[in-house]
Coordinates of C-alpha atoms in Angstrom, one line a residue:
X15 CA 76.1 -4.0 151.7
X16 CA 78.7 -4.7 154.7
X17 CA 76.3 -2.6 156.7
X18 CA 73.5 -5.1 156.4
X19 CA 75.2 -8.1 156.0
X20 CA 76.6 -7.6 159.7
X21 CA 72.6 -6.8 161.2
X22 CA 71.6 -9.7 159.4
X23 CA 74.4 -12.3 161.3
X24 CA 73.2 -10.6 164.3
X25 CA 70.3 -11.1 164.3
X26 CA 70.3 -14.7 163.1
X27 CA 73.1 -15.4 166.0
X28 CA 70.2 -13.7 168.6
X29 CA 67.3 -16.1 167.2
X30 CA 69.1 -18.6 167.0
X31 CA 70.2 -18.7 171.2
X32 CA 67.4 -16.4 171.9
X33 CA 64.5 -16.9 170.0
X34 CA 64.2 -13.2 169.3
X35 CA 66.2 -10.8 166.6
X36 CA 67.9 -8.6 169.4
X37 CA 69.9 -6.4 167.0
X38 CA 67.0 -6.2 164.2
X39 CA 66.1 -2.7 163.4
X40 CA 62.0 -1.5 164.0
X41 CA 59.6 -3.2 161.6
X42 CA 58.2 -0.9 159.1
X43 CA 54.5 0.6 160.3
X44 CA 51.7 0.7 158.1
X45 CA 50.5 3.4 156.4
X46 CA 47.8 4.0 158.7
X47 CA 49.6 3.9 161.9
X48 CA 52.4 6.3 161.5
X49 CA 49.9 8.9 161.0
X50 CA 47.4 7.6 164.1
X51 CA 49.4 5.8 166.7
X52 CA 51.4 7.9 169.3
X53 CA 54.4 5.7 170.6
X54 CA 56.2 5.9 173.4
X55 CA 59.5 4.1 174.6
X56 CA 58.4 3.2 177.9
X57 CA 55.4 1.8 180.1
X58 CA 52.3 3.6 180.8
X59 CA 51.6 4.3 184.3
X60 CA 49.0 3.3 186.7
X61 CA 47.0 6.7 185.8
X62 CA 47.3 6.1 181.6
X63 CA 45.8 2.9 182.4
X64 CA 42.7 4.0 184.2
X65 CA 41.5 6.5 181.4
X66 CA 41.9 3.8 179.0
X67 CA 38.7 2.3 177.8
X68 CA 40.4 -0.6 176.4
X69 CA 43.9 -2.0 176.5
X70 CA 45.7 -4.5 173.7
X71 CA 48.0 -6.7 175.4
X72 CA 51.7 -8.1 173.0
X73 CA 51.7 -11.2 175.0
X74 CA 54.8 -12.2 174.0
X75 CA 56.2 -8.5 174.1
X76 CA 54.3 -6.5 176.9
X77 CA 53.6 -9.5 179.5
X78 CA 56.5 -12.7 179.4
X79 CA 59.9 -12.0 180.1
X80 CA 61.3 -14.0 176.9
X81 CA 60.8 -12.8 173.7
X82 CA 62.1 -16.7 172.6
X83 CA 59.0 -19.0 171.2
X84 CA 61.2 -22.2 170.3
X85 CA 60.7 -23.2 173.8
X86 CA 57.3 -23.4 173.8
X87 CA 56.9 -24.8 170.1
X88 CA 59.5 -27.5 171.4
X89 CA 57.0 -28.4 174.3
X90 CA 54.5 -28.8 172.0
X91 CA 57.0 -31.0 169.9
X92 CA 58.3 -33.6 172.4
X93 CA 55.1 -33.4 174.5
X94 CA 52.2 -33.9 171.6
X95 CA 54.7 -35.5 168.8
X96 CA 57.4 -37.5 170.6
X97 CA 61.3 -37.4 170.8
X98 CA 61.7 -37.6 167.0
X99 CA 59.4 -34.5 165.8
X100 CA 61.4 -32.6 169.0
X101 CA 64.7 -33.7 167.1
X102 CA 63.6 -33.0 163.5
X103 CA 62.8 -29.0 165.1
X104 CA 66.2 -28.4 166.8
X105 CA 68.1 -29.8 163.4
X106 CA 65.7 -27.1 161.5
X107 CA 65.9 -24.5 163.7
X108 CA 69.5 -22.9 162.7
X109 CA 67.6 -22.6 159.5
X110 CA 64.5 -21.2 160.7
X111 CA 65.9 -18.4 162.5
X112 CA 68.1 -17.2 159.5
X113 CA 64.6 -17.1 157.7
X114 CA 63.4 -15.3 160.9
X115 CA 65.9 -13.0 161.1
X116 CA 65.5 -11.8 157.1
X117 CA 61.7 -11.9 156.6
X118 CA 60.7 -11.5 159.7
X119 CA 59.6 -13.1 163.2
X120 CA 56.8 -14.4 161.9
X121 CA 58.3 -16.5 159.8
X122 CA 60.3 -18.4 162.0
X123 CA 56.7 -18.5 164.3
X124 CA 54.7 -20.1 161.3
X125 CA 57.5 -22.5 160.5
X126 CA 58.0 -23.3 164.0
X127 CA 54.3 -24.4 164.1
X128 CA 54.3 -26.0 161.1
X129 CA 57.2 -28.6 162.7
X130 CA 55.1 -28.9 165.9
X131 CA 51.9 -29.3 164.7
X132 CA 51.8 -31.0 161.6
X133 CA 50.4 -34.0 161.2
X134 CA 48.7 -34.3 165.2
X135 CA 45.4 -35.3 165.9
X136 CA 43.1 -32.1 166.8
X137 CA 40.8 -33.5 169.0
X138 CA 43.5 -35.5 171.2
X139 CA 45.7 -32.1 171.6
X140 CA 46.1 -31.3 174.7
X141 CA 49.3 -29.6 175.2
X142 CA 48.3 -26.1 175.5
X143 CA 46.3 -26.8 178.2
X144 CA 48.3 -29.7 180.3
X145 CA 51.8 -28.6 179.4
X146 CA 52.4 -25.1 178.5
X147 CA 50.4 -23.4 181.5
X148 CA 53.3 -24.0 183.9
X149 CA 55.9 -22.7 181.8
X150 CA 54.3 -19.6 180.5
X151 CA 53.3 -18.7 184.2
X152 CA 57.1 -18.9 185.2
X153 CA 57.6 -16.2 182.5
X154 CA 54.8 -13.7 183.1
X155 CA 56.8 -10.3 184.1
X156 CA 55.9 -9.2 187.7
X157 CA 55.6 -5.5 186.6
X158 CA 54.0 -6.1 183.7
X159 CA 51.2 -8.3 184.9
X160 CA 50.7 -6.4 188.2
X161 CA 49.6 -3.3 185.9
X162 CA 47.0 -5.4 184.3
X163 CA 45.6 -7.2 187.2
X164 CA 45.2 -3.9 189.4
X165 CA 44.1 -1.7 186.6
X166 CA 41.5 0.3 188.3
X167 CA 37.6 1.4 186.7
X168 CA 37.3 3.8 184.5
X169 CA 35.9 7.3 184.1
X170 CA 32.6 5.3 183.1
X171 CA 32.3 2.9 186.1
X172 CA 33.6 -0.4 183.8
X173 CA 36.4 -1.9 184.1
X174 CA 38.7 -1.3 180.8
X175 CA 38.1 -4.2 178.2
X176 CA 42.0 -6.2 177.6
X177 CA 42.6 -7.8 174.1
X178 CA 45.5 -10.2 174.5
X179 CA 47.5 -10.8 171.0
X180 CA 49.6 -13.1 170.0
X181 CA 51.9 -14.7 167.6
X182 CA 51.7 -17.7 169.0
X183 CA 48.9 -20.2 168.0
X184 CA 45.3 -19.8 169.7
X185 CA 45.2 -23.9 170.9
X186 CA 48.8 -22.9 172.9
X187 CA 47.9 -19.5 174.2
X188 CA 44.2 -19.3 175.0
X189 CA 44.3 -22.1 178.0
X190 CA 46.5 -20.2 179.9
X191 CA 45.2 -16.3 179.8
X192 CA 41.7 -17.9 180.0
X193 CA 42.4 -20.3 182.9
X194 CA 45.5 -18.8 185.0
X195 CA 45.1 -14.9 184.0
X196 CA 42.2 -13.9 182.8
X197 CA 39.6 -12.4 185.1
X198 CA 37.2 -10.5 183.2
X199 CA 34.7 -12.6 180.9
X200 CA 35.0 -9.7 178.5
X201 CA 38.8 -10.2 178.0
X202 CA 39.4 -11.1 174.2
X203 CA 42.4 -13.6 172.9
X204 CA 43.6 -12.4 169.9
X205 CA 45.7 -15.4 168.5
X206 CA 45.7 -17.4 165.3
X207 CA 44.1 -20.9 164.1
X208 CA 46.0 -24.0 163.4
X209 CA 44.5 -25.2 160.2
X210 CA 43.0 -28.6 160.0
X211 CA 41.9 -31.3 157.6
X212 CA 40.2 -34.0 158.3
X213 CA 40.7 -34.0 161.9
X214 CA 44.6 -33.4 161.7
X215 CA 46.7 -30.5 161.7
X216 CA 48.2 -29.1 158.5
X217 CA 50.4 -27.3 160.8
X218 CA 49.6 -24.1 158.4
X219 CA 48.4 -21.5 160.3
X220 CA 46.1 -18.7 159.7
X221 CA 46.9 -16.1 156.8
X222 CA 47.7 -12.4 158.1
X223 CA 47.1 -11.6 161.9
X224 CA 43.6 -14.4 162.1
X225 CA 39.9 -13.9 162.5
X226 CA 40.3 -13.8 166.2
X227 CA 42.1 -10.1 165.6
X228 CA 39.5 -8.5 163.0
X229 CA 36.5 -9.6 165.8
X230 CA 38.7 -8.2 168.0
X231 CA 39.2 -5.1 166.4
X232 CA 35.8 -5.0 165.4
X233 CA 34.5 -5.3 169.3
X234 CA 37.6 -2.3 170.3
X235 CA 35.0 0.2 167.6
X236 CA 31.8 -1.4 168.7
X237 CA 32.6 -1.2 172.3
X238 CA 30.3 1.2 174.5
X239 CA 33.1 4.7 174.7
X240 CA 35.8 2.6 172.5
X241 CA 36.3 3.8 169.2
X242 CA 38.9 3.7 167.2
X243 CA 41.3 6.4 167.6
X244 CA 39.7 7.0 170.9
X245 CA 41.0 5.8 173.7
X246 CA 42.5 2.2 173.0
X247 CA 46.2 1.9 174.6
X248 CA 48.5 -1.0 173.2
X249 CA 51.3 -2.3 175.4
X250 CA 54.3 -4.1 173.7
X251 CA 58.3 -4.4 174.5
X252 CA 61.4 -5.5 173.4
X253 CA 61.1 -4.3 169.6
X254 CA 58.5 -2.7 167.4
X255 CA 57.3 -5.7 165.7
X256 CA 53.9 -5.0 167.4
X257 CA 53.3 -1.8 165.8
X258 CA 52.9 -3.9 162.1
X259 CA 49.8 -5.9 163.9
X260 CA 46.0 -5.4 162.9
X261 CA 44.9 -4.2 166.6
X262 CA 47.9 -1.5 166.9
X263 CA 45.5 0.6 164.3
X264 CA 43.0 0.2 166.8
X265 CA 45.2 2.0 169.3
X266 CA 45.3 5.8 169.7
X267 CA 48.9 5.1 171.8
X268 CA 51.5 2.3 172.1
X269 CA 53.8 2.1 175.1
X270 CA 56.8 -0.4 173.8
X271 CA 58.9 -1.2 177.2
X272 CA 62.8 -0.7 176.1
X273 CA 64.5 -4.2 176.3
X274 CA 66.6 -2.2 179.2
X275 CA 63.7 -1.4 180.9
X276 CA 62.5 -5.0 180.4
X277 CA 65.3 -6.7 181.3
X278 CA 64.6 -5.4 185.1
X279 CA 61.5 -7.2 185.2
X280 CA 61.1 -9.8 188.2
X281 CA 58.9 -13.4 187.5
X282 CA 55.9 -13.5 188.7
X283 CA 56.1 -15.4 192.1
X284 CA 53.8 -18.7 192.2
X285 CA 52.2 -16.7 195.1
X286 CA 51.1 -14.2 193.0
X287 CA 49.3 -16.7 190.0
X288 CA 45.3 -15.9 190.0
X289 CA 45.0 -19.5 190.0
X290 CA 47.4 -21.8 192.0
X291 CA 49.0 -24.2 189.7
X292 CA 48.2 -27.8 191.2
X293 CA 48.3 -30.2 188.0
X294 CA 50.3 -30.4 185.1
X295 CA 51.3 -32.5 182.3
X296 CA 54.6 -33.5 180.1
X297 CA 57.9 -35.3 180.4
X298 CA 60.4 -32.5 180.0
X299 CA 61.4 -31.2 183.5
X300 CA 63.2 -28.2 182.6
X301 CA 62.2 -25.4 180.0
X302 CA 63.9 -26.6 176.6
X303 CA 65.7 -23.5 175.3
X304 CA 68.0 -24.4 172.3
X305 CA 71.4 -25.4 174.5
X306 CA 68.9 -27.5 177.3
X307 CA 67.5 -29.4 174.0
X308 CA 70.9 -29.9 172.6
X309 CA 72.3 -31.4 176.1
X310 CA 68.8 -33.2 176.2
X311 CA 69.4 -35.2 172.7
X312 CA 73.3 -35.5 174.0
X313 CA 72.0 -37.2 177.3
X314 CA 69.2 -39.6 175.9
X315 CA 71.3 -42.6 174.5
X316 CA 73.6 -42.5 178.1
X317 CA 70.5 -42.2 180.2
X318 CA 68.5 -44.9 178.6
X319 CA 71.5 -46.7 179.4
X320 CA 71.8 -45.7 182.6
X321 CA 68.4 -46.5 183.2
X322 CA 69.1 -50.2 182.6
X323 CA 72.1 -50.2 184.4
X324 CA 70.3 -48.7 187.7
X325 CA 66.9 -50.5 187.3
X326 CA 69.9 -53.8 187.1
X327 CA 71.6 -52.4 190.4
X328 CA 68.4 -52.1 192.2
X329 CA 66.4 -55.4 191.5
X330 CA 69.7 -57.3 191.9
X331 CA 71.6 -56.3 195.5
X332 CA 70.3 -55.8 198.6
X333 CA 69.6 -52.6 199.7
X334 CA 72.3 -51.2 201.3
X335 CA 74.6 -51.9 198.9
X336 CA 72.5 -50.2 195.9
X337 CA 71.6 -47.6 197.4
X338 CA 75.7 -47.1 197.6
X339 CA 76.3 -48.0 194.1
X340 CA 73.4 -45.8 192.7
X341 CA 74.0 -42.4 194.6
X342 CA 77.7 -42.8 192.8
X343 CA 75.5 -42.5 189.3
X344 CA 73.4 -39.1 191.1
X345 CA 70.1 -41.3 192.3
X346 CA 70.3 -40.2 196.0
X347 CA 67.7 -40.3 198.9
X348 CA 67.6 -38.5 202.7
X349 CA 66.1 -39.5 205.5
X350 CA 65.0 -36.8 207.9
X351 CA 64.4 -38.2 211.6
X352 CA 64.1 -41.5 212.4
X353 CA 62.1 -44.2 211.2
X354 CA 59.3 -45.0 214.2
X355 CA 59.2 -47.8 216.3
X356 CA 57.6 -51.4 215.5
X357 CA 53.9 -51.9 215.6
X358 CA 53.1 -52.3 219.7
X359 CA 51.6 -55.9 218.7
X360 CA 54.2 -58.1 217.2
X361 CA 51.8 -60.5 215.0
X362 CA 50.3 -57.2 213.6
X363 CA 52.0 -55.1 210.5
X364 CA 52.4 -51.5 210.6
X365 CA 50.2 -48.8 208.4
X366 CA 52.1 -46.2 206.6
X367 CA 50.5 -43.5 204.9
X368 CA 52.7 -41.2 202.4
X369 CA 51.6 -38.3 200.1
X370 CA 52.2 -39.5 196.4
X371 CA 54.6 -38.0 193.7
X372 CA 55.7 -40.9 191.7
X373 CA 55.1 -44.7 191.9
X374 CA 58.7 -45.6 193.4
X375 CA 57.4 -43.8 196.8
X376 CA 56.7 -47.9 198.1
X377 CA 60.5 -48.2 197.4
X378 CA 61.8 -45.7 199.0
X379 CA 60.0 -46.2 202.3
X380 CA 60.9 -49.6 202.0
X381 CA 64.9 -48.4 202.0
X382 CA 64.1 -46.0 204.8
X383 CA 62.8 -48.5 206.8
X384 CA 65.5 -51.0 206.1
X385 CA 62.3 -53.6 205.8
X386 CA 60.2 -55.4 203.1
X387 CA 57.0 -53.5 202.8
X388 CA 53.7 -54.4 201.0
X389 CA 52.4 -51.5 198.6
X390 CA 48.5 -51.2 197.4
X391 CA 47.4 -48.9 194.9
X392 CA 44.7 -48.4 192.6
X393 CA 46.8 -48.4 189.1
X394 CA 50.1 -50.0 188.5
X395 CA 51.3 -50.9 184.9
X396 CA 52.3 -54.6 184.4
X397 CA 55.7 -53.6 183.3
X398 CA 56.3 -51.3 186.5
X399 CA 54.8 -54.4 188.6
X400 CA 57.6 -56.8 186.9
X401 CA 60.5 -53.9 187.9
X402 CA 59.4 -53.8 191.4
X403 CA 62.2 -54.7 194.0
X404 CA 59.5 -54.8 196.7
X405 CA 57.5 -57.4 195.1
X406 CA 53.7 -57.9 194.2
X407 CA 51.7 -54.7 194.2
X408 CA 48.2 -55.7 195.7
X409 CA 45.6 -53.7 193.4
X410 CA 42.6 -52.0 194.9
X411 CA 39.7 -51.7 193.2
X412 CA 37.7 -48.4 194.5
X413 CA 35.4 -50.7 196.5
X414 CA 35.1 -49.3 199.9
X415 CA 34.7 -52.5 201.6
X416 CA 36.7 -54.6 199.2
X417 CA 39.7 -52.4 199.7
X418 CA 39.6 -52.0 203.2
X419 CA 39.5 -56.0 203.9
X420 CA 42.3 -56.4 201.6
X421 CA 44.8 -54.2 203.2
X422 CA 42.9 -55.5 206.6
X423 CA 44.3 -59.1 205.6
X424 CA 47.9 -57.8 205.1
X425 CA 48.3 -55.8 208.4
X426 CA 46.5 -59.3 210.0
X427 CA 49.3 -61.2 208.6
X428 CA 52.1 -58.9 209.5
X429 CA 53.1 -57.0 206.7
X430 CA 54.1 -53.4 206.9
X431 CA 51.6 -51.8 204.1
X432 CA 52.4 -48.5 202.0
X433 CA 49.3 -46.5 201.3
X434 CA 48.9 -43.4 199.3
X435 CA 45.5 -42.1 199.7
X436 CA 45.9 -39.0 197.6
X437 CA 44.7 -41.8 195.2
X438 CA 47.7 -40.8 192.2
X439 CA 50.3 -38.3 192.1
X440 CA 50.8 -34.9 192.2
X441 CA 53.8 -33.0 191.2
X442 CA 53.5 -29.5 192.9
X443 CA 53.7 -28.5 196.6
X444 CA 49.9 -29.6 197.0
X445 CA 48.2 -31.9 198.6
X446 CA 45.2 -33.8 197.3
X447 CA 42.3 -34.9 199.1
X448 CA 42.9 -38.2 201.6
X449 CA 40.8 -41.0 201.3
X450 CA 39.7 -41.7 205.0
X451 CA 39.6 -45.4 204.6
X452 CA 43.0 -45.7 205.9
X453 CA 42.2 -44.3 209.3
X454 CA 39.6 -47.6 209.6
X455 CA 42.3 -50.0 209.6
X456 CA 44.7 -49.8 212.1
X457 CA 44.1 -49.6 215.8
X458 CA 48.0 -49.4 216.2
X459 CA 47.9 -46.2 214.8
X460 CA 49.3 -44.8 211.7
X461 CA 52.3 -43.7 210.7
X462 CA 52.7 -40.7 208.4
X463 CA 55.5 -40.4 205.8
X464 CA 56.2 -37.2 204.1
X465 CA 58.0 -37.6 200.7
X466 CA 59.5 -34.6 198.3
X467 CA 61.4 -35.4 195.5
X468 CA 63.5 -33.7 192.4
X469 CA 64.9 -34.7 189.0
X470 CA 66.8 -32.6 186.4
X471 CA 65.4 -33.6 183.4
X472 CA 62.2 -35.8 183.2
X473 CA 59.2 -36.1 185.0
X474 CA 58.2 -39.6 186.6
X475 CA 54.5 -39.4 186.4
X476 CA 51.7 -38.7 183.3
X477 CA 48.2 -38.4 182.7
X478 CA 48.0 -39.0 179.3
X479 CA 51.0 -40.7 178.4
X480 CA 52.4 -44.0 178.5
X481 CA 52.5 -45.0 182.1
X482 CA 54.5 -48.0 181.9
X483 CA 57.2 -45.7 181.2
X484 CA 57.5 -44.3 184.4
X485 CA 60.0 -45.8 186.1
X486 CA 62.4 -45.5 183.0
X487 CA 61.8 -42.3 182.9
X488 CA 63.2 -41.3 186.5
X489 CA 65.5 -43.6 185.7
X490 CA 67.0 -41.8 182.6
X491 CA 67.6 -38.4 184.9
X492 CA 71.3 -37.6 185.2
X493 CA 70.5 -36.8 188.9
X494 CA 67.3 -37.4 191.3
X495 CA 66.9 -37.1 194.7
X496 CA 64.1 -38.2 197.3
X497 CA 63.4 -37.0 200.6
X498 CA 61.8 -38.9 203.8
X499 CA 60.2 -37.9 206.5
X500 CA 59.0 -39.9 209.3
X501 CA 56.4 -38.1 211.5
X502 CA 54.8 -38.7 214.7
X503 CA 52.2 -42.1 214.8
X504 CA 48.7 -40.7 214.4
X505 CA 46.4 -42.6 217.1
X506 CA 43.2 -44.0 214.7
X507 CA 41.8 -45.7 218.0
X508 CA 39.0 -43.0 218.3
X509 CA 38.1 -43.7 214.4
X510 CA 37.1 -47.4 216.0
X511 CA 35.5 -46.3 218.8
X512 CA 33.5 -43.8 217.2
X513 CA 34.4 -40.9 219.5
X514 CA 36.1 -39.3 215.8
X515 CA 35.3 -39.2 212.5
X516 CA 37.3 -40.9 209.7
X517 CA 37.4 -37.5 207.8
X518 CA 38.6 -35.9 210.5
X519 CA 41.8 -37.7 211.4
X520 CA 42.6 -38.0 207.6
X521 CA 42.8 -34.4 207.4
X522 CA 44.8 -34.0 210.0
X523 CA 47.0 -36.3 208.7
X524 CA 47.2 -34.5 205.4
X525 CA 47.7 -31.4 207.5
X526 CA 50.6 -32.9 209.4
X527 CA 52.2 -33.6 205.9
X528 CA 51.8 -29.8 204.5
X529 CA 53.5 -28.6 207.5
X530 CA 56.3 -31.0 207.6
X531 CA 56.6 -30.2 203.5
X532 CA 55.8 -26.8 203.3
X533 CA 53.0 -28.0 200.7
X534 CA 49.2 -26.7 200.8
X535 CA 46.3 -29.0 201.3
X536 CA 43.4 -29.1 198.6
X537 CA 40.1 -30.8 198.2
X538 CA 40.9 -31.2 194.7
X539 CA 40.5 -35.4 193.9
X540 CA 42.5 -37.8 191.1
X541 CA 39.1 -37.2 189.4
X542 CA 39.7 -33.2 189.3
X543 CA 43.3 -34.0 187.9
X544 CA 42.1 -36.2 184.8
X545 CA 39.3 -34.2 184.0
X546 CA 41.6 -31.3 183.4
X547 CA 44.8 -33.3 182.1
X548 CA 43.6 -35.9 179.9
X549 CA 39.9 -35.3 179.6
X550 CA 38.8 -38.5 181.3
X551 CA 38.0 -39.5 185.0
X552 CA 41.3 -41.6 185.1
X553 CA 40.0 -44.9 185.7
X554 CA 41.2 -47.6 183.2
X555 CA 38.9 -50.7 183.0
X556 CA 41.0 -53.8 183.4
X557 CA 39.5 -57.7 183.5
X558 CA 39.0 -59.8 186.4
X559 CA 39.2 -58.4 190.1
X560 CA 42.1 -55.9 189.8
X561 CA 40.6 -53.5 188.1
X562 CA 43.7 -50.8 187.6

C-alpha cells in the first residue's frame, strides 16, 4: 500500500511541473499486442527504417522533446479564451494531474481540452494554426525528426507511408505536421476531434483513440505491401503509454527511445524547419510551462500598472529625460552608429524608411533622432493615435497616387517622415516585401533605419486580436528593449530620372536592412500574412478618407 502510495505522489509531483508521469510504471498492453508487437528500448536505425513499409509516428513521444501538454493547452487557453479561461486552467491543473497520474495521461489530456476548448467558437478557431506552430517547431527533437525527414525508398521503389498520432486534439496538431513537417501528401494525422454543437465547442473530445486512428489503421492493412503484422514500425519514447494505442496493433515492432536516450536530443534549429517560420500569432512571448504561467498571473496586476505609469512618463517629459526614467523600470533602447546628417536642402524634410515590428518604431526613431518626426501608415487604432507622443499619425489609404502626394506634402513642408513599407509587422528575422512608392519621393535620398526589438513576456503586434491593445501590451513587459540602426542614405535620384527602377532601389534597400539585421528578405506581402493568420486580407474599412 506504501509501495503505491509513494509512485502515485511521484508521479502527480512529475505532472504537475512536467506535464508527464516520470516515475509512472508501463501502461498495461492489450491483449493483442503483447503477443504481436516486438519492442525495443531504443531507436531504430537508418537501415530499420528503410525496410519499413510504413512508420507510426507518437508525436508527443517519438518526435517533441517535452512529454508536457499543459503548455500547449494553455496557448490555446489565453490565446483563443482570454486571461480568465488561462487562469481557471492553472487553478485546475494541481487537480488534473493527480487525476492524470492515477487513471492515466489521458485523462489529464481530455480534461485539459475540455478547460481550453469549451465553450469557443469552431469556425473563428484559429489557434492551432496562428499560435501553436512556432512553439511545437522549437520542440521537434533534431534526431528524431532528421530520421523521418531522410528516411530513404523502400525495397518497392515508394517512399514509406508515416501515420502521425496523437493525444493531442486534431484542430492543434494537424496545422503544424501538415504545413511545417509534412512532405508527403500520403502522410496520415492520426489525432482526435473536438466535439461541437451548434457551432461551439463542448470541449468533449472524441471517445477511445478517434476516427482519424481506425482510417488510419484501416489505410496501414489496405496499403499496397502494408499489412498488418507485416512490416509497420511504431516509434514512441519516454514511457510506454504508446503501446495501449489503436495503431501500435498495427505495428509488427515499436522502438520506445529511453527518456536517457531522449534526454540527449538537440531542438531542431530554425535552419533546419521544411518551411521557414515568417508569421505567427498570440500574445504570450514565452512558452507557458506551469512556473512561467504562475510568474505570468503574479506579474499582470504590476505590469498593467506599470503600463500606465510608463505610457504617463512618456507622453509627459521630454525625451531625454523619459527615456532616463523608463530604462530604470527595464524599457531600454540602443542606438548603433550615428544618426545621418540633415536633409542637403534646408526647407525640405528627410525620408526615413524602417522595417516594421511594432507600431512604436515612429517613436523610437523619433528618440534616435532627438527630433519630432511625422509617421504615416496604413492602420493605426484611435486609442494608439490618442497615446502617441509624436503626434497625429497621417493615414494612407493604399491609393498609389493619393499616398504618394500625401507624404510628398509633408517632406514639402519640412517634416522628417517615418515610413514602413513592409506595409505591417513582422515578428521573425524576415523581411517582407517593400512597397517601392517610397523611392518616388525624395530626391534627397533616403535614409534607411534598421530596427530589432525584444520583450520578455508579451508580444506587441496581432492579427486577430484587439489592436488597440498594442501599445499596453509592450508596455506591460517587465523588460523590452529596441535597437537602431542608421545606415548609409540610399540615393533615389536615378528613380526620378528614370535611369532605375523603383523596384529596384526598394530591394536594395530591404537588402541593406537583412544584412545590417542578420534577417532574410521575402516576397511574402501583409496580404500573405492575414490570409494565413486571421483568414482575411487585413484591410479594415473605415469612413471617410482614412480608410485604416
Amino acid at each position: 500500500m506504501a509501495a503505491a502510495q509513494k509512485i502515485v505522489f511521484s508521479n502527480f509531483l512529475s505532472l504537475l511541473f512536467h506535464g508527464s508521469g516520470g516515475g509512472a510504471p508501463p501502461a498495461a498492453l492489450p491483449p493483442h499486442s503483447s503477443e504481436k508487437v516486438c519492442i525495443h528500448r531504443r531507436a531504430p536505425d537508418a537501415a530499420r527504417l528503410a525496410e519499413a513499409t510504413a512508420l507510426v509516428v507518437d508525436v508527443e513521444g517519438g518526435l517533441l522533446l517535452s512529454h508536457s501538454l499543459f503548455p500547449y493547452f494553455m496557448l490555446v487557453a489565453v490565446e483563443a479564451g482570454g486571461f480568465f479561461r488561462g487562469l481557471i486552467l492553472l487553478l485546475l491543473y494541481p487537480a488534473i494531474a493527480c487525476a492524470g497520474a492515477i487513471g492515466g495521461g489521458d485523462v489529464a489530456v481530455r480534461a485539459m481540452a475540455f478547460v481550453a476548448f469549451c465553450g469557443l467558437s469552431a469556425a473563428r478557431f484559429r489557434a492551432g494554426r496562428a499560435v501553436l506552430p512556432r512553439w511545437l517547431l522549437e520542440d521537434v527533437g533534431l534526431e528524431a525528426f532528421d530520421a523521418l525527414r531522410r528516411r530513404p525508398f523502400g525495397a518497392a521503389g515508394k517512399r514509406a507511408v508515416v501515420v502521425w498520432a496523437s493525444r493531442m486534439p486534431r484542430v492543434m496538431v494537424e496545422p503544424f505536421l501538415k504545413e511545417y513537417l509534412i512532405a508527403d501528401a500520403a502522410d496520415v494525422v492520426a489525432a482526435r476531434e473536438m466535439k461541437v454543437l451548434w457551432g461551439f465547442y463542448t470541449g468533449l473530445m472524441e471517445e477511445g483513440d478517434g476516427e482519424a486512428a481506425s482510417k488510419a489503421r484501416k489505410k496501414l492493412i489496405e496499403e499496397e505491401g502494408a499489412f498488418v503484422g507485416d512490416d509497420v514500425v511504431g516509434i514512441s519514447g519516454g514511457s510506454m503509454e504508446f503501446l495501449g494505442h489503436t495503431l501500435s496493433s498495427s505495428c509488427k515492432e515499436v522502438y520506445v527511445v529511453s527518456a536517457e536516450e531522449k534526454s540527449k536530443w538537440r531542438p531542431l534549429p530554425r535552419r533546419e524547419y521544411p518551411r521557414p517560420l515568417v508569421f505567427h500569432d498570440g500574445r504570450l512571448a514565452f512558452l507557458p510551462t506551469p512556473l512561467a504561467t504562475i510568474a505570468m498571473f503574479v506579474w499582470l496586476p504590476y505590469g498593467a500598472a506599470l503600463a500606465v505609469a510608463r505610457l504617463t512618463v512618456a507622453m509627459v517629459l521630454p525625451y531625454r529625460y523619459a527615456t532616463l526614467i523608463l530604462a530604470a523600470t527595464g524599457q531600454s533602447w540602443r542606438l548603433r552608429g550615428s544618426p545621418p546628417p540633415s536633409s542637403r536642402s534646408p526647407s525640405r524634410g528627410q525620408l526615413y524608411v524602417c522595417n516594421h515590428r511594432t507600431l512604436i518604431d515612429p517613436v523610437y526613431v523619433s528618440i534616435g533622432l532627438d527630433r519630432p518626426v511625422r509617421a504615416v501608415s496604413y492602420s493605426l487604432s484611435r486609442l494608439s493615435e490618442i497615446l502617441s507622443p509624436i503626434g497625429r499619425t497621417v493615414h494612407l489609404v493604399r491609393n498609389r497616387a493619393h499616398d504618394g502626394a500625401a507624404m510628398a506634402r509633408l517632406l514639402d513642408g519640412g517634416a522628417h517622415v517615418v515610413v514602413c513599407p513592409e506595409g505591417t509587422t513582422c515578428r521573425e528575422p524576415y523581411l517582407l516585401r517593400f512597397s517601392p512608392l517610397f523611392t518616388e519621393l525624395s530626391g534627397d535620398g533616403v535614409v534607411p533605419v534598421a530596427l530589432a526589438v525584444e520583450t520578455a513576456m508579451f508580444h506587441a503586434t496581432t492579427a486577430g486580436g484587439w489592436k488597440s491593445m498594442d501599445p499596453l501590451y509592450y508596455m506591460a513587459n517587465p523588460r523590452m528593449c529596441y535597437t537602431l540602426e542608421f545606415l548609409d542614405i540610399v540615393d533615389t535620384a536615378p528613380v526620378g530620372n528614370g535611369v532605375a527602377a523603383s523596384t529596384d532601389v526598394a530591394n536594395r534597400v530591404q537588402r541593406m536592412m537583412a544584412a545590417a539585421l542578420g534577417y532574410e528578405c521575402t516576397m511574402l506581402t501583409r496580404k500573405d500574412k492575414y490570409l494565413m493568420l486571421a483568414g482575411n486580407d487585413g484591410l479594415v474599412g473605415a469612413k471617410g478618407p482614412t480608410c485604416q
